[in-house]
Amino acid sequence: AQTVTQSQPEMSVQEAETVTLSCTYDTSENNYYLFWYKQPPSRQMILVIRQEAYKQQNATENRFSVNFQKAAKSFSLKISDSQLGDTAMYFCAFMSSTGTASKLTFGTGTRLQVTL
Amino acid sequence: SAVISQKPSRDICQRGTSLTIQCQVDSQVTMMFWYRQQPGQSLTLIATANQGSEATYESGFVIDKFPISRPNLTFSTLTVSNMSPEDSSIYLCSVATGWLEDTQYFGPGTRLTVL
């Protein structure tokens, strides 16, 4: 079974600064997908970024980028130019690529607070 | 992506009663999922709902407690039966999109409080 570990329960960053959230996972599979979801106080789960394990290039979405280290089974999220609206819980998630539409396995989350 | 709505957005219920949560998506999707998020916790998959077949439940979740319907490709319901305070959670539906159905988008969630 896959496991996802987020070792930082809470983090804080000042507005306009850069912050990195850590995520490690455990799997015996070679092909899979990794995701970062954001959950603001409104509780809506919002997809931030997606990475396919067979792609060596790190995914980027505007101010959000990942550092995907497949051998180390590490998948960190970097948020540049942090904004107050980035305040939220951030969940790292794993999806197997065997079959179709496999379930998501989530980490325990990191609560990010962006301050003035 | 997909636009997903859930009803109700929140509810307060008495123990022993049942609540049905609806999930509507704006496009046809094959796979829909129901997750539970207990207070201060991460998300746990309850079941996968496929149109035209029985839902597939994860370990620890049973059909008698969480019956699911999937009458068509845009709609699903989750019922939380014979509720107890331990069922107080956020319940979220998601849909799988993409060519390989390898990306999930979530509805806004239903916050359930059981007294």
JSON list of C-alpha atoms in Angstrom, two decimals, chain B:
[
{"chain": "B", "resi": 1, "resn": "SER", "atom": "CA", "xyz": [-11.66, 20.47, -15.25]},
{"chain": "B", "resi": 2, "resn": "ALA", "atom": "CA", "xyz": [-15.31, 20.14, -14.22]},
{"chain": "B", "resi": 3, "resn": "VAL", "atom": "CA", "xyz": [-17.82, 22.20, -12.28]},
{"chain": "B", "resi": 4, "resn": "ILE", "atom": "CA", "xyz": [-19.12, 20.17, -9.37]},
{"chain": "B", "resi": 5, "resn": "SER", "atom": "CA", "xyz": [-21.87, 21.10, -6.94]},
{"chain": "B", "resi": 6, "resn": "GLN", "atom": "CA", "xyz": [-23.00, 19.44, -3.74]},
{"chain": "B", "resi": 7, "resn": "LYS", "atom": "CA", "xyz": [-26.20, 19.72, -1.76]},
{"chain": "B", "resi": 8, "resn": "PRO", "atom": "CA", "xyz": [-26.59, 20.46, 1.07]},
{"chain": "B", "resi": 9, "resn": "SER", "atom": "CA", "xyz": [-23.53, 22.56, 1.82]},
{"chain": "B", "resi": 10, "resn": "ARG", "atom": "CA", "xyz": [-24.00, 21.88, 5.52]},
{"chain": "B", "resi": 11, "resn": "ASP", "atom": "CA", "xyz": [-26.48, 20.28, 7.86]},
{"chain": "B", "resi": 12, "resn": "ILE", "atom": "CA", "xyz": [-27.02, 19.55, 11.52]},
{"chain": "B", "resi": 13, "resn": "CYS", "atom": "CA", "xyz": [-28.74, 16.24, 12.19]},
{"chain": "B", "resi": 14, "resn": "GLN", "atom": "CA", "xyz": [-29.93, 14.21, 15.14]},
{"chain": "B", "resi": 15, "resn": "ARG", "atom": "CA", "xyz": [-28.36, 10.87, 15.93]},
{"chain": "B", "resi": 16, "resn": "GLY", "atom": "CA", "xyz": [-30.18, 7.90, 14.45]},
{"chain": "B", "resi": 17, "resn": "THR", "atom": "CA", "xyz": [-31.37, 9.77, 11.37]},
{"chain": "B", "resi": 18, "resn": "SER", "atom": "CA", "xyz": [-30.05, 9.61, 7.80]},
{"chain": "B", "resi": 19, "resn": "LEU", "atom": "CA", "xyz": [-28.87, 12.28, 5.40]},
{"chain": "B", "resi": 20, "resn": "THR", "atom": "CA", "xyz": [-28.51, 12.06, 1.63]},
{"chain": "B", "resi": 21, "resn": "ILE", "atom": "CA", "xyz": [-25.86, 14.20, -0.03]},
{"chain": "B", "resi": 22, "resn": "GLN", "atom": "CA", "xyz": [-26.12, 14.99, -3.72]},
{"chain": "B", "resi": 23, "resn": "CYS", "atom": "CA", "xyz": [-23.26, 15.54, -6.14]},
{"chain": "B", "resi": 24, "resn": "GLN", "atom": "CA", "xyz": [-23.87, 17.04, -9.59]},
{"chain": "B", "resi": 25, "resn": "VAL", "atom": "CA", "xyz": [-21.25, 17.57, -12.29]},
{"chain": "B", "resi": 26, "resn": "ASP", "atom": "CA", "xyz": [-21.60, 19.69, -15.41]},
{"chain": "B", "resi": 27, "resn": "SER", "atom": "CA", "xyz": [-20.28, 17.05, -17.79]},
{"chain": "B", "resi": 28, "resn": "GLN", "atom": "CA", "xyz": [-20.50, 13.30, -18.19]},
{"chain": "B", "resi": 29, "resn": "VAL", "atom": "CA", "xyz": [-17.87, 11.42, -16.20]},
{"chain": "B", "resi": 30, "resn": "THR", "atom": "CA", "xyz": [-17.30, 7.73, -15.72]},
{"chain": "B", "resi": 31, "resn": "MET", "atom": "CA", "xyz": [-15.76, 7.74, -12.28]},
{"chain": "B", "resi": 32, "resn": "MET", "atom": "CA", "xyz": [-17.04, 9.56, -9.22]},
{"chain": "B", "resi": 33, "resn": "PHE", "atom": "CA", "xyz": [-15.66, 9.24, -5.73]},
{"chain": "B", "resi": 34, "resn": "TRP", "atom": "CA", "xyz": [-16.86, 9.97, -2.21]},
{"chain": "B", "resi": 35, "resn": "TYR", "atom": "CA", "xyz": [-14.39, 11.03, 0.50]},
{"chain": "B", "resi": 36, "resn": "ARG", "atom": "CA", "xyz": [-14.72, 11.74, 4.19]},
{"chain": "B", "resi": 37, "resn": "GLN", "atom": "CA", "xyz": [-12.68, 14.33, 6.05]},
{"chain": "B", "resi": 38, "resn": "GLN", "atom": "CA", "xyz": [-13.02, 14.05, 9.80]},
{"chain": "B", "resi": 39, "resn": "PRO", "atom": "CA", "xyz": [-12.32, 17.17, 11.88]},
{"chain": "B", "resi": 40, "resn": "GLY", "atom": "CA", "xyz": [-8.69, 18.20, 11.59]},
{"chain": "B", "resi": 41, "resn": "GLN", "atom": "CA", "xyz": [-7.86, 15.17, 9.47]},
{"chain": "B", "resi": 42, "resn": "SER", "atom": "CA", "xyz": [-6.96, 14.36, 5.91]},
{"chain": "B", "resi": 43, "resn": "LEU", "atom": "CA", "xyz": [-9.29, 12.86, 3.30]},
{"chain": "B", "resi": 44, "resn": "THR", "atom": "CA", "xyz": [-10.18, 9.17, 3.24]},
{"chain": "B", "resi": 45, "resn": "LEU", "atom": "CA", "xyz": [-11.89, 7.48, 0.32]},
{"chain": "B", "resi": 46, "resn": "ILE", "atom": "CA", "xyz": [-15.26, 5.95, 1.18]},
{"chain": "B", "resi": 47, "resn": "ALA", "atom": "CA", "xyz": [-16.15, 4.43, -2.19]},
{"chain": "B", "resi": 48, "resn": "THR", "atom": "CA", "xyz": [-15.92, 4.69, -5.94]},
{"chain": "B", "resi": 49, "resn": "ALA", "atom": "CA", "xyz": [-19.22, 5.14, -7.76]},
{"chain": "B", "resi": 50, "resn": "ASN", "atom": "CA", "xyz": [-19.49, 3.79, -11.29]},
{"chain": "B", "resi": 51, "resn": "GLN", "atom": "CA", "xyz": [-22.54, 4.35, -13.41]},
{"chain": "B", "resi": 52, "resn": "GLY", "atom": "CA", "xyz": [-24.46, 1.15, -14.00]},
{"chain": "B", "resi": 53, "resn": "SER", "atom": "CA", "xyz": [-22.74, -0.92, -11.35]},
{"chain": "B", "resi": 54, "resn": "GLU", "atom": "CA", "xyz": [-22.49, -1.25, -7.60]},
{"chain": "B", "resi": 55, "resn": "ALA", "atom": "CA", "xyz": [-20.20, 1.11, -5.78]},
{"chain": "B", "resi": 56, "resn": "THR", "atom": "CA", "xyz": [-16.83, -0.21, -4.65]},
{"chain": "B", "resi": 57, "resn": "TYR", "atom": "CA", "xyz": [-16.21, 0.42, -0.96]},
{"chain": "B", "resi": 58, "resn": "GLU", "atom": "CA", "xyz": [-12.89, 0.85, 0.80]},
{"chain": "B", "resi": 59, "resn": "SER", "atom": "CA", "xyz": [-11.92, -1.13, 3.84]},
{"chain": "B", "resi": 60, "resn": "GLY", "atom": "CA", "xyz": [-13.81, 0.11, 6.88]},
{"chain": "B", "resi": 61, "resn": "PHE", "atom": "CA", "xyz": [-16.81, 1.41, 4.95]},
{"chain": "B", "resi": 62, "resn": "VAL", "atom": "CA", "xyz": [-19.93, -0.66, 4.26]},
{"chain": "B", "resi": 63, "resn": "ILE", "atom": "CA", "xyz": [-22.90, -0.26, 1.98]},
{"chain": "B", "resi": 64, "resn": "ASP", "atom": "CA", "xyz": [-25.45, -0.44, 4.80]},
{"chain": "B", "resi": 65, "resn": "LYS", "atom": "CA", "xyz": [-23.91, 2.60, 6.46]},
{"chain": "B", "resi": 66, "resn": "PHE", "atom": "CA", "xyz": [-23.04, 4.56, 3.30]},
{"chain": "B", "resi": 67, "resn": "PRO", "atom": "CA", "xyz": [-25.35, 3.54, 0.45]},
{"chain": "B", "resi": 68, "resn": "ILE", "atom": "CA", "xyz": [-24.45, 5.21, -2.85]},
{"chain": "B", "resi": 69, "resn": "SER", "atom": "CA", "xyz": [-26.46, 5.72, -5.99]},
{"chain": "B", "resi": 70, "resn": "ARG", "atom": "CA", "xyz": [-25.15, 6.58, -9.45]},
{"chain": "B", "resi": 71, "resn": "PRO", "atom": "CA", "xyz": [-28.17, 6.80, -11.74]},
{"chain": "B", "resi": 72, "resn": "ASN", "atom": "CA", "xyz": [-26.40, 8.58, -14.62]},
{"chain": "B", "resi": 73, "resn": "LEU", "atom": "CA", "xyz": [-23.06, 10.01, -15.73]},
{"chain": "B", "resi": 74, "resn": "THR", "atom": "CA", "xyz": [-23.56, 13.42, -14.09]},
{"chain": "B", "resi": 75, "resn": "PHE", "atom": "CA", "xyz": [-25.05, 12.63, -10.70]},
{"chain": "B", "resi": 76, "resn": "SER", "atom": "CA", "xyz": [-24.45, 10.61, -7.55]},
{"chain": "B", "resi": 77, "resn": "THR", "atom": "CA", "xyz": [-25.76, 10.49, -4.00]},
{"chain": "B", "resi": 78, "resn": "LEU", "atom": "CA", "xyz": [-24.21, 9.35, -0.74]},
{"chain": "B", "resi": 79, "resn": "THR", "atom": "CA", "xyz": [-26.42, 8.55, 2.22]},
{"chain": "B", "resi": 80, "resn": "VAL", "atom": "CA", "xyz": [-25.06, 8.55, 5.74]},
{"chain": "B", "resi": 81, "resn": "SER", "atom": "CA", "xyz": [-27.36, 6.18, 7.62]},
{"chain": "B", "resi": 82, "resn": "ASN", "atom": "CA", "xyz": [-28.23, 5.83, 11.29]},
{"chain": "B", "resi": 83, "resn": "MET", "atom": "CA", "xyz": [-25.91, 8.69, 12.14]},
{"chain": "B", "resi": 84, "resn": "SER", "atom": "CA", "xyz": [-23.89, 9.08, 15.31]},
{"chain": "B", "resi": 85, "resn": "PRO", "atom": "CA", "xyz": [-21.70, 12.00, 16.44]},
{"chain": "B", "resi": 86, "resn": "GLU", "atom": "CA", "xyz": [-18.69, 10.13, 15.04]},
{"chain": "B", "resi": 87, "resn": "ASP", "atom": "CA", "xyz": [-20.11, 10.72, 11.55]},
{"chain": "B", "resi": 88, "resn": "SER", "atom": "CA", "xyz": [-19.59, 14.46, 11.94]},
{"chain": "B", "resi": 89, "resn": "SER", "atom": "CA", "xyz": [-17.27, 15.24, 9.04]},
{"chain": "B", "resi": 90, "resn": "ILE", "atom": "CA", "xyz": [-16.94, 16.98, 5.72]},
{"chain": "B", "resi": 91, "resn": "TYR", "atom": "CA", "xyz": [-18.08, 14.74, 2.89]},
{"chain": "B", "resi": 92, "resn": "LEU", "atom": "CA", "xyz": [-16.64, 15.51, -0.54]},
{"chain": "B", "resi": 93, "resn": "CYS", "atom": "CA", "xyz": [-17.35, 14.09, -3.94]},
{"chain": "B", "resi": 94, "resn": "SER", "atom": "CA", "xyz": [-14.82, 14.13, -6.74]},
{"chain": "B", "resi": 95, "resn": "VAL", "atom": "CA", "xyz": [-14.78, 13.24, -10.42]},
{"chain": "B", "resi": 96, "resn": "ALA", "atom": "CA", "xyz": [-12.01, 11.81, -12.53]},
{"chain": "B", "resi": 97, "resn": "THR", "atom": "CA", "xyz": [-11.21, 13.66, -15.74]},
{"chain": "B", "resi": 98, "resn": "GLY", "atom": "CA", "xyz": [-8.55, 13.56, -18.41]},
{"chain": "B", "resi": 99, "resn": "TRP", "atom": "CA", "xyz": [-7.81, 11.09, -21.15]},
{"chain": "B", "resi": 100, "resn": "LEU", "atom": "CA", "xyz": [-6.75, 8.48, -18.61]},
{"chain": "B", "resi": 101, "resn": "GLU", "atom": "CA", "xyz": [-9.12, 9.75, -15.93]},
{"chain": "B", "resi": 102, "resn": "ASP", "atom": "CA", "xyz": [-5.99, 10.50, -13.95]},
{"chain": "B", "resi": 103, "resn": "THR", "atom": "CA", "xyz": [-6.92, 13.82, -12.38]},
{"chain": "B", "resi": 104, "resn": "GLN", "atom": "CA", "xyz": [-9.60, 14.36, -9.76]},
{"chain": "B", "resi": 105, "resn": "TYR", "atom": "CA", "xyz": [-11.54, 17.53, -9.12]},
{"chain": "B", "resi": 106, "resn": "PHE", "atom": "CA", "xyz": [-13.57, 18.04, -6.00]},
{"chain": "B", "resi": 107, "resn": "GLY", "atom": "CA", "xyz": [-16.93, 19.44, -5.12]},
{"chain": "B", "resi": 108, "resn": "PRO", "atom": "CA", "xyz": [-17.27, 22.10, -2.42]},
{"chain": "B", "resi": 109, "resn": "GLY", "atom": "CA", "xyz": [-18.05, 19.55, 0.29]},
{"chain": "B", "resi": 110, "resn": "THR", "atom": "CA", "xyz": [-20.89, 19.01, 2.75]},
{"chain": "B", "resi": 111, "resn": "ARG", "atom": "CA", "xyz": [-20.23, 19.79, 6.40]},
{"chain": "B", "resi": 112, "resn": "LEU", "atom": "CA", "xyz": [-22.25, 17.40, 8.54]},
{"chain": "B", "resi": 113, "resn": "THR", "atom": "CA", "xyz": [-22.71, 17.81, 12.29]},
{"chain": "B", "resi": 114, "resn": "VAL", "atom": "CA", "xyz": [-24.48, 15.06, 14.22]},
{"chain": "B", "resi": 115, "resn": "LEU", "atom": "CA", "xyz": [-25.82, 15.90, 17.66]}
]
